[in-house]
mmCIF file of C-alpha atoms in Angstrom:
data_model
loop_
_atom_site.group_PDB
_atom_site.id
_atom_site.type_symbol
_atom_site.label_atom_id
_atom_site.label_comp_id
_atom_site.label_asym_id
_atom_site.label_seq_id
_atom_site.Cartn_x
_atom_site.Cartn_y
_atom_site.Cartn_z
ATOM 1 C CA UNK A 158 0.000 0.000 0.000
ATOM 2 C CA UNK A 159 0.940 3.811 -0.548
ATOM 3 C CA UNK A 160 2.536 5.107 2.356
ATOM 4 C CA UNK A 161 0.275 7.789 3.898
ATOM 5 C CA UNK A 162 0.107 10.195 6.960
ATOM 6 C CA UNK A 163 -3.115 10.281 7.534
ATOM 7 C CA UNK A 164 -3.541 12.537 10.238
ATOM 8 C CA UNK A 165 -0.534 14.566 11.660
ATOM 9 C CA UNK A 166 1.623 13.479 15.204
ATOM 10 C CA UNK A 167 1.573 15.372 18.105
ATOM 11 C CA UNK A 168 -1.342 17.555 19.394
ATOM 12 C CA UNK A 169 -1.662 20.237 17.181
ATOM 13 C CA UNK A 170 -4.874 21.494 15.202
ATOM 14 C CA UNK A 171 -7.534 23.559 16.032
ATOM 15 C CA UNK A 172 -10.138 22.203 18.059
ATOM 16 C CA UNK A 173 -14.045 23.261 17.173
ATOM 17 C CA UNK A 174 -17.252 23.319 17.992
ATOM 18 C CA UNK A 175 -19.503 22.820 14.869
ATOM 19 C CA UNK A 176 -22.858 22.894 16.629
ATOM 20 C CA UNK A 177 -23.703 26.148 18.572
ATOM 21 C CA UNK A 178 -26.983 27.783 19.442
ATOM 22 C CA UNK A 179 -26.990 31.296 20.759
ATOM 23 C CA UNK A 180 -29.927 34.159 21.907
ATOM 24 C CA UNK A 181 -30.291 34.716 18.289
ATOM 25 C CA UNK A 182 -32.410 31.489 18.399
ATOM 26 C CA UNK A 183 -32.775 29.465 21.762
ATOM 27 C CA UNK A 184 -29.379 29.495 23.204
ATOM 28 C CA UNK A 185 -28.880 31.660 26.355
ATOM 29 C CA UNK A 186 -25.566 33.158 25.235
ATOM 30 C CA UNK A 187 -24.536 36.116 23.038
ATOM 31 C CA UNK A 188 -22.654 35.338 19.987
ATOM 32 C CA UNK A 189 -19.879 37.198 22.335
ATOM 33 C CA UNK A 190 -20.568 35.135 24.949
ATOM 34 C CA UNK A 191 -20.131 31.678 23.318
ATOM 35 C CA UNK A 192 -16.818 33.120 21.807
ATOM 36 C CA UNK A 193 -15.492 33.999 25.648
ATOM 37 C CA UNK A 194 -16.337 30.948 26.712
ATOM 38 C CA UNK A 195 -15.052 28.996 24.299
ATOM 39 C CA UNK A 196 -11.983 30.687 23.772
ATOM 40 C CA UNK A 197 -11.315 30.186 27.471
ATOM 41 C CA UNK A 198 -11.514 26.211 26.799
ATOM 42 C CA UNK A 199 -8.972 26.149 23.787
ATOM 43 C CA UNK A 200 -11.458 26.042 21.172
ATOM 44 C CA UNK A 201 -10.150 28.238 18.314
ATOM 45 C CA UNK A 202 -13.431 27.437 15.861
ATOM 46 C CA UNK A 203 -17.136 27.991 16.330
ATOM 47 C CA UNK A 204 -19.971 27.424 14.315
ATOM 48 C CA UNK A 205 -22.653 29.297 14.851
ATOM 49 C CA UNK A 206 -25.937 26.980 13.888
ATOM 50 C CA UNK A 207 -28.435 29.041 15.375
ATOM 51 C CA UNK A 208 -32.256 27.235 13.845
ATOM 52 C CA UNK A 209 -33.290 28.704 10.915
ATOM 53 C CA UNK A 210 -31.454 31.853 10.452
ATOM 54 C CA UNK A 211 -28.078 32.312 8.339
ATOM 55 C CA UNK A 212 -25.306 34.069 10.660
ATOM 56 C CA UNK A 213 -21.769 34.822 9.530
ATOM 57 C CA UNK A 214 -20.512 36.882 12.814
ATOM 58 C CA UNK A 215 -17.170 37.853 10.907
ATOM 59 C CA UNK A 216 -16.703 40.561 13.949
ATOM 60 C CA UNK A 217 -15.809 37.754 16.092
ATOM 61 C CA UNK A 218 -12.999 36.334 14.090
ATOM 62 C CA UNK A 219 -9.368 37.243 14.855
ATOM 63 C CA UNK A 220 -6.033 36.121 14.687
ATOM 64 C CA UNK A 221 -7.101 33.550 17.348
ATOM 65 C CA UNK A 222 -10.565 32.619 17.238
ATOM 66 C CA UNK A 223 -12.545 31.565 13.637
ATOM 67 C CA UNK A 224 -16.528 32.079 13.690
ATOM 68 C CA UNK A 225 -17.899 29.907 10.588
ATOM 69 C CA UNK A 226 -20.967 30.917 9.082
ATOM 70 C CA UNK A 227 -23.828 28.479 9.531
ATOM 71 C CA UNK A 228 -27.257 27.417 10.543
ATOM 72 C CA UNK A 229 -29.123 24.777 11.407
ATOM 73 C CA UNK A 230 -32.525 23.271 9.833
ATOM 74 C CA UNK A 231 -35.231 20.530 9.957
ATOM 75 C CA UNK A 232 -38.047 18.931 8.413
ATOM 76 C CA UNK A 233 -40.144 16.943 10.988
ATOM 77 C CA UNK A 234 -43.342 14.837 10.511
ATOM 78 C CA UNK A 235 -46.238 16.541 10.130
ATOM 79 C CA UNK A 236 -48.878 14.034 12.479
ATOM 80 C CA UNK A 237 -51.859 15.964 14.312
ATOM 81 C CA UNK A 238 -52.693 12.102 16.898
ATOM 82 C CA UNK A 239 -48.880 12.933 17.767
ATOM 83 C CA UNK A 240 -47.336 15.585 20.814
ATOM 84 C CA UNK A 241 -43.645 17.371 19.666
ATOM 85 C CA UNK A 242 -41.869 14.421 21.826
ATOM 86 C CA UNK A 243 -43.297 11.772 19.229
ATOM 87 C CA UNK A 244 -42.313 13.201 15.937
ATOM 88 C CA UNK A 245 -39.382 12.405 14.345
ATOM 89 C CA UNK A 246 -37.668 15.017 12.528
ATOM 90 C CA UNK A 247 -34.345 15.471 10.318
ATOM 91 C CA UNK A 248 -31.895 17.999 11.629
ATOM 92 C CA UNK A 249 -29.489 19.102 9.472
ATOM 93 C CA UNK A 250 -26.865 21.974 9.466
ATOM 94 C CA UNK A 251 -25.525 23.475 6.913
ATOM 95 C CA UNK A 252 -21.686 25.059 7.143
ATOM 96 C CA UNK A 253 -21.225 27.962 4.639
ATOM 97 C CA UNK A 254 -17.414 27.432 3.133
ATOM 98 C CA UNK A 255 -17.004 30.769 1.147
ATOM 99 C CA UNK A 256 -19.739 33.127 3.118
ATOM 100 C CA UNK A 257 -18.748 36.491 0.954
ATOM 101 C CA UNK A 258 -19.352 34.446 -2.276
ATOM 102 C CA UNK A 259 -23.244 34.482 -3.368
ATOM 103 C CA UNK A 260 -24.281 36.615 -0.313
ATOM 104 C CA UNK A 261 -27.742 37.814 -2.072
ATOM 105 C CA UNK A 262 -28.633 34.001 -2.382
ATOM 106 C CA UNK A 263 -27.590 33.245 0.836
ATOM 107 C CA UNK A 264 -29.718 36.269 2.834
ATOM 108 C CA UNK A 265 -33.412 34.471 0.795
ATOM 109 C CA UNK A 266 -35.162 31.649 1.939
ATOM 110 C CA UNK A 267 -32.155 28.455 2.902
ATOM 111 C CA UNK A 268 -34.746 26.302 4.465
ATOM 112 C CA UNK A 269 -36.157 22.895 3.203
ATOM 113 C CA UNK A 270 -39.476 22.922 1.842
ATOM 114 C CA UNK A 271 -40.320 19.257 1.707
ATOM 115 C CA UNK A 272 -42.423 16.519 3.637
ATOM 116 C CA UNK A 273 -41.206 14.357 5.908
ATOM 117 C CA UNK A 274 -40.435 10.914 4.230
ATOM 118 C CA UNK A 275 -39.780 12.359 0.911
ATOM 119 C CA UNK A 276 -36.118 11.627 1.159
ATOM 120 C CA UNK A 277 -36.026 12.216 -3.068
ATOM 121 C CA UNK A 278 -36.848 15.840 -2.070
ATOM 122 C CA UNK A 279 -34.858 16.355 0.494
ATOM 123 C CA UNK A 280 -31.434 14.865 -1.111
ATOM 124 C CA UNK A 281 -32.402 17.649 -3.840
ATOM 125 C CA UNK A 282 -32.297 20.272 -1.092
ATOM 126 C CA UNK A 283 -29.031 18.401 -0.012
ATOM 127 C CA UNK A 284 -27.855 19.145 -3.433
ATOM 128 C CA UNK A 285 -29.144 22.427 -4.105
ATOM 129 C CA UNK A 286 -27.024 23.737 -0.668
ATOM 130 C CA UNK A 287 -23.803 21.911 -1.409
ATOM 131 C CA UNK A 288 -23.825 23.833 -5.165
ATOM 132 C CA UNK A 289 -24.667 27.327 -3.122
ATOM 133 C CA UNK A 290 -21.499 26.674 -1.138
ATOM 134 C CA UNK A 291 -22.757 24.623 2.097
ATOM 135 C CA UNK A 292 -21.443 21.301 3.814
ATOM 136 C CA UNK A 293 -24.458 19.869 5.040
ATOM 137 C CA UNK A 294 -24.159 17.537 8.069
ATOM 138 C CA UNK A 295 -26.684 15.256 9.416
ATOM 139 C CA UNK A 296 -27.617 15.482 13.528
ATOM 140 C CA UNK A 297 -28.500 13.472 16.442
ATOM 141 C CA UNK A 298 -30.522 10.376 14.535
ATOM 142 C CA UNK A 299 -31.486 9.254 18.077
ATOM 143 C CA UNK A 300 -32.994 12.462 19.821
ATOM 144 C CA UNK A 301 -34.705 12.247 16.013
ATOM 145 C CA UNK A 302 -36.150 9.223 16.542
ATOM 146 C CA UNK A 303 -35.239 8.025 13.482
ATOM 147 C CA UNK A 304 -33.021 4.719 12.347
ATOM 148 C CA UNK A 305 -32.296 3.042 9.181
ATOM 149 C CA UNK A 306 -35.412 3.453 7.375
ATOM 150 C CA UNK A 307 -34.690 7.731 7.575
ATOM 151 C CA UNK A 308 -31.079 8.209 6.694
ATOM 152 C CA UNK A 309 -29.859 4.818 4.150
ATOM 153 C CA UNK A 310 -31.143 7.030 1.994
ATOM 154 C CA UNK A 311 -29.495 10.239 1.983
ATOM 155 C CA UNK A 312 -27.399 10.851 -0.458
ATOM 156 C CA UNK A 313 -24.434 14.375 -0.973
ATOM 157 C CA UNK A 314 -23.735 14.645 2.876
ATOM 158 C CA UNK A 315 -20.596 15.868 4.098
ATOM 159 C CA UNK A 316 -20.490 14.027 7.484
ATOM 160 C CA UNK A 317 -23.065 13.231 10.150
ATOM 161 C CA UNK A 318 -22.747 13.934 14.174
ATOM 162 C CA UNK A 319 -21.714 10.508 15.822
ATOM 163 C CA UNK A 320 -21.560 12.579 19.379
ATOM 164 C CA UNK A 321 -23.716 15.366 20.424
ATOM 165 C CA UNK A 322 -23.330 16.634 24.324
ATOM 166 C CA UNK A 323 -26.698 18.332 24.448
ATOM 167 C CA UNK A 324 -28.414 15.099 23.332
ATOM 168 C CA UNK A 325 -26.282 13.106 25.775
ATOM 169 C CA UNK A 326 -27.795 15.314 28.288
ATOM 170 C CA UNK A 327 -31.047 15.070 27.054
ATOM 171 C CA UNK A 328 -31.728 11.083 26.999
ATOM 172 C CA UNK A 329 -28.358 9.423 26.941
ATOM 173 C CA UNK A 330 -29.116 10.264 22.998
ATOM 174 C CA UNK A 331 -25.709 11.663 22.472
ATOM 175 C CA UNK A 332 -23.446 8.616 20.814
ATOM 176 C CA UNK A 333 -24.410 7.257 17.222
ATOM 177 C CA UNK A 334 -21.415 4.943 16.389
ATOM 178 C CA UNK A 335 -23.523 2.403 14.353
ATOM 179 C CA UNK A 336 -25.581 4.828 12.462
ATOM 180 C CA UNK A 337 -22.704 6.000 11.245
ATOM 181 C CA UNK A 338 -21.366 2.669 9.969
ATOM 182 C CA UNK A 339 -24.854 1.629 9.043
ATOM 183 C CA UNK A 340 -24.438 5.386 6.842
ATOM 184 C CA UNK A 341 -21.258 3.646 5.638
ATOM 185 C CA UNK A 342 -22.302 0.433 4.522
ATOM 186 C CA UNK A 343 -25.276 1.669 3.069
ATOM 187 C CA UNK A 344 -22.991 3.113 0.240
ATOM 188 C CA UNK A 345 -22.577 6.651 1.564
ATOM 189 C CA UNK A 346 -19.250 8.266 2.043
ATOM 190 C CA UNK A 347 -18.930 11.039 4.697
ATOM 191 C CA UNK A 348 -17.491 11.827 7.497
ATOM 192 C CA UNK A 349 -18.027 12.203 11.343
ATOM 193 C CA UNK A 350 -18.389 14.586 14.228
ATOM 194 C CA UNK A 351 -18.465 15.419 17.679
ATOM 195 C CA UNK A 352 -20.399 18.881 18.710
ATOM 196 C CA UNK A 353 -22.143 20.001 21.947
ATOM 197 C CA UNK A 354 -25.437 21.761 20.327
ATOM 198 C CA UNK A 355 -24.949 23.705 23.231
ATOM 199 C CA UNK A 356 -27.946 25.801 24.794
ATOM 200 C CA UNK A 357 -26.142 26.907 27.930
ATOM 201 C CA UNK A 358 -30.090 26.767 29.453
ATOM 202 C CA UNK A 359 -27.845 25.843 32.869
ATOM 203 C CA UNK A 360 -24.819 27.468 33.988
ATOM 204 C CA UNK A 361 -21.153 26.725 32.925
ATOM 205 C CA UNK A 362 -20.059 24.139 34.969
ATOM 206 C CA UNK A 363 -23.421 22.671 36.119
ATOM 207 C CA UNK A 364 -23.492 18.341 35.488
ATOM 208 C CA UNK A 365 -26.156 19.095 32.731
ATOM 209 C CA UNK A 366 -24.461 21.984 31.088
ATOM 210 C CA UNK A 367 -24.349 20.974 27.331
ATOM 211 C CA UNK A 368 -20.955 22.994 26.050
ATOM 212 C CA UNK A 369 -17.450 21.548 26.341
ATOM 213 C CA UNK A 370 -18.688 17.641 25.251
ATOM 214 C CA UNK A 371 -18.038 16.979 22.089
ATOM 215 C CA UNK A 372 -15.421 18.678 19.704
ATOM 216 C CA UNK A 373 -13.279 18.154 16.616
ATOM 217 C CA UNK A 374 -9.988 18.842 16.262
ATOM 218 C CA UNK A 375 -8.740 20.243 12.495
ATOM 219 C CA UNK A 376 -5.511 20.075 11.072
ATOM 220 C CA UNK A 377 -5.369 23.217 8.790
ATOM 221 C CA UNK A 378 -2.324 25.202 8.028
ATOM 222 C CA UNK A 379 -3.539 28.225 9.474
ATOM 223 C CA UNK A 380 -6.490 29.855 11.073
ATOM 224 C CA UNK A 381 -7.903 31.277 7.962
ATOM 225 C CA UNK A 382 -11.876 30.456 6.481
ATOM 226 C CA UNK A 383 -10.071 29.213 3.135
ATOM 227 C CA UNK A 384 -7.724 26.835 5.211
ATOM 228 C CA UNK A 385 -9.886 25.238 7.661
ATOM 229 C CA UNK A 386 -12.760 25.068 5.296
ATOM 230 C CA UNK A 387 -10.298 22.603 2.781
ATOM 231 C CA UNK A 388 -9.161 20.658 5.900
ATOM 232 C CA UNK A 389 -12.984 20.237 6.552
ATOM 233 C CA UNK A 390 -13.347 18.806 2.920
ATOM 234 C CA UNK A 391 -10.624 16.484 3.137
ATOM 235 C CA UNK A 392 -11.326 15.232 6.269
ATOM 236 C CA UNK A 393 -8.029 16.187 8.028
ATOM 237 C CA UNK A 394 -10.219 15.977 11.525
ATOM 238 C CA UNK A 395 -10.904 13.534 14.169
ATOM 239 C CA UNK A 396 -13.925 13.750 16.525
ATOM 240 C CA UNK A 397 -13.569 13.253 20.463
ATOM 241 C CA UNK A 398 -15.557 13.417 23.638
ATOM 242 C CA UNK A 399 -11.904 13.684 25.458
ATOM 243 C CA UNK A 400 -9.452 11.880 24.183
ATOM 244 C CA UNK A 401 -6.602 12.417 21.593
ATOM 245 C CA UNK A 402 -5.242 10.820 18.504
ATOM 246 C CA UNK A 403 -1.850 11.861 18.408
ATOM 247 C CA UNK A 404 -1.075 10.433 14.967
ATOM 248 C CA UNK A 405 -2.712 7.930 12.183
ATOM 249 C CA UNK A 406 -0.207 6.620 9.258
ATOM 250 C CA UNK A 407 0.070 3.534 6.523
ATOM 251 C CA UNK A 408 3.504 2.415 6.343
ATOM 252 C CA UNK A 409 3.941 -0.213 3.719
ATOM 253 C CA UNK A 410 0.955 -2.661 5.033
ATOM 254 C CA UNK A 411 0.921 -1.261 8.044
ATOM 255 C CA UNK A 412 -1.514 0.998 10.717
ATOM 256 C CA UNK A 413 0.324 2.851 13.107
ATOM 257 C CA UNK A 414 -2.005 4.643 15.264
ATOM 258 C CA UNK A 415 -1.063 6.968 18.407
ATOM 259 C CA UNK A 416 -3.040 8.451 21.140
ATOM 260 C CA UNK A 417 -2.961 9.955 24.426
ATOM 261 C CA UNK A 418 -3.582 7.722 27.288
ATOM 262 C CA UNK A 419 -6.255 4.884 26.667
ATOM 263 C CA UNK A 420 -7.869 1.762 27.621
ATOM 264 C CA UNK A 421 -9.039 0.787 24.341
ATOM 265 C CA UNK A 422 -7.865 1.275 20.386
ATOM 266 C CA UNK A 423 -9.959 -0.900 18.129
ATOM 267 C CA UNK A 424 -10.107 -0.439 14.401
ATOM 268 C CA UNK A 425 -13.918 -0.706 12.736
ATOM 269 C CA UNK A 426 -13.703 -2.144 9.552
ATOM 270 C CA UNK A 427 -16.444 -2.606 7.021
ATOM 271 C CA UNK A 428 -17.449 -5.953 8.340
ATOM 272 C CA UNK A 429 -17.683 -7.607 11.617
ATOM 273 C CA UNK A 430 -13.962 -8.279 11.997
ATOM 274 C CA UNK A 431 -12.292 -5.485 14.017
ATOM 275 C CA UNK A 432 -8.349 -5.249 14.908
ATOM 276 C CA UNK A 433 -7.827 -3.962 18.609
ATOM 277 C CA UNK A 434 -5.089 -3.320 21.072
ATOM 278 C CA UNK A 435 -6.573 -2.890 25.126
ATOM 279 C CA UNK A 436 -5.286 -3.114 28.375
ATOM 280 C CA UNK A 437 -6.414 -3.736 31.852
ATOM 281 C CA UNK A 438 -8.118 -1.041 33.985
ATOM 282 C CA UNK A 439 -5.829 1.612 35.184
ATOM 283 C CA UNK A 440 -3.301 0.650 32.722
ATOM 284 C CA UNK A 441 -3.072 2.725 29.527
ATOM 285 C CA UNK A 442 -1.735 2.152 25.934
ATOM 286 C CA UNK A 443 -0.642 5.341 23.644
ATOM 287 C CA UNK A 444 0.526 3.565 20.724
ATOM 288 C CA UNK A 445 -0.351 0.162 18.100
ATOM 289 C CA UNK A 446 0.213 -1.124 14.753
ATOM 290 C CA UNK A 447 -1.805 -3.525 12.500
ATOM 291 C CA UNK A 448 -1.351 -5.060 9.821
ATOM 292 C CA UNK A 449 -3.513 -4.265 6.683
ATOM 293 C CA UNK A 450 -4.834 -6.825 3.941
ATOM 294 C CA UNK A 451 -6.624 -4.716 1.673
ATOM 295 C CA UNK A 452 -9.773 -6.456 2.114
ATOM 296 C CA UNK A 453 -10.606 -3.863 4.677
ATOM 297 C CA UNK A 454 -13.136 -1.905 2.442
ATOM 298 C CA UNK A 455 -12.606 0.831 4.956
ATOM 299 C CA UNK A 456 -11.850 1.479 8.580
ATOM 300 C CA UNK A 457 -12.322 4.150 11.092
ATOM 301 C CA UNK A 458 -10.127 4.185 14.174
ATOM 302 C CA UNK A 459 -11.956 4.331 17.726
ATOM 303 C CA UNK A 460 -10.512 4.687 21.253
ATOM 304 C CA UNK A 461 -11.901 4.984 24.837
ATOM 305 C CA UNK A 462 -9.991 6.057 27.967
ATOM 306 C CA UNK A 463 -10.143 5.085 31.899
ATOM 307 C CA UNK A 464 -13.065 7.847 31.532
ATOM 308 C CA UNK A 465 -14.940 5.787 29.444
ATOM 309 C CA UNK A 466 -14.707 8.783 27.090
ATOM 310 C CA UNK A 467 -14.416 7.956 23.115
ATOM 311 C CA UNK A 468 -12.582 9.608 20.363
ATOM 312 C CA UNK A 469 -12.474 8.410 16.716
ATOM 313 C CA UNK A 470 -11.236 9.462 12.943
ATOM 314 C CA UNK A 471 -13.501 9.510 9.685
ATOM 315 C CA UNK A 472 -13.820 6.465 7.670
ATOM 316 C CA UNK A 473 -10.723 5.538 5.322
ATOM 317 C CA UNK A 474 -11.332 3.703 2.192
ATOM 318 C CA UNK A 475 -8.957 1.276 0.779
#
């Protein structure tokens, strides 16, 4: 096989939040508020996803801190015998990779106008927001209640959320690690997240308090729009609740994976079969190999620490 560095050693990248809600829809924070906080944490990236409404706060990026232009929108069932907790409902946001570029389009109507179950319609909206500039990511299946029957079929995705803190919070709703390779064996390639969909309805701090969960951390050359939005596209991320991966390579035949401190590195592959390297509680592994075939299809890499706190990469395709 082609030698390959997959994703960079040592700790470096910017770590994000792709999944934000603020008072400009029903979050409890300022746009200026979210950014202290956040900045205070070591995030360097926010997306603001606010429901339904466009927002490219370029006043809050500096040579430190990157606000991304984004929002987030749904299409749930329409079912008068059913109350709000009983509908299921696609969530999707939508991350704006060039925000000055088509800014009359962008300031009309962005939001899906199809029915629920109509999945032909609402890959066409997929479509029709990837071409106006968007990556369009796919959230929380489980606080959805939705499973196979509502996402096999989606089509043009850029990734889906396999964490989200707030829906942890909400239900134990927060983890989606087989929809995501039910996504992937369904024939769709995209990649994964970890967000907080924070509200900040409870203080900083608080057990229930939905920000600081779930992040990504990007490996762009600098902290520009242009650069982290192409490390976005090629998937030069990994998504954690905690942990890190300190470095993911193919030599010759070979995986070499490294992390911080862990109980746990398995590699998912397209079937059952997984490759794995654990240790007994209170011990901790930061480093493995495996050996490749080819007959992989794909893998992902997934690790958990004494925490019980998982991290991952994207899929790879051989």
């Amino acid at each position: 096989m082609e030698d390959k560095i997959l994703l960079p050693e040592g700790t470096s990248g910017y770590k994000a939040n792709l999944h934000c809600h603020t008072t400009l829809s029903d979050g409890e924070f300022t746009p200026e508020q979210v950014k202290a906080a956040y900045q205070k944490e070591g995030y360097s990236i926010v997306a603001y996803t606010d429901h339904d409404r466009y927002g490219w706060h370029s006043q809050l990026t500096d040579k430190d801190f990157l606000a991304l232009a984004a929002l987030e929108v749904e299409v749930t069932e329409e079912d008068p015998g059913k109350e709000w907790p009983l509908l299921r409902t696609y969530h999707l946001n939508l991350f704006d990779t060039d925000p000055a570029a088509r800014r009359e389009e962008k300031q009309g109507d962005l939001l899906p106008h199809c029915a629920y179950g109509d999945v032909a319609a609402l890959n066409q909206y997929i479509a029709k927001m990837t071409r106006l500039g968007f990556l369009v990511t796919y959230n929380h299946p489980y606080w959805s209640l939705q499973d196979w029957r509502d996402y096999s079929g989606l089509r043009g995705l850029f990734a889906m959320e396999i964490y989200n803190h707030g829906c942890e919070h909400d239900g134990l709703y927060g983890f989606h690690p087989q929809v995501y390779d039910e996504m992937l064996r369904s024939g769709q390639r995209l990649f994964a997240l970890a967000t907080d969909d924070n509200h900040d309805r409870l203080p900083l701090g608080h057990p229930l308090n939905d920000s600081f969960g779930g992040f990504v951390r990007i490996f762009a050359g600098e902290l520009t729009y242009p650069a982290v939005m192409e490390a976005l596209r090629a998937g030069r991320f990994y998504w954690s609740q905690g942990p890190e991966i300190r470095g993911l390579s193919i030599e010759g035949d070979t995986l070499r994976v490294k992390t911080s401190p862990v109980e746990k590195i398995f590699v998912v592959l397209e079937g059952r079969d997984t490759y794995k390297a654990v240790v007994r509680p209170g011990e901790a592994v930061t480093e493995a190999s495996f050996p490749l075939t080819g007959k992989e299809g794909w893998f992902r890499v997934q690790i958990r620490d004494s925490r019980g706190l998982f991290a991952g990469t994207n899929a790879y395709f051989l």
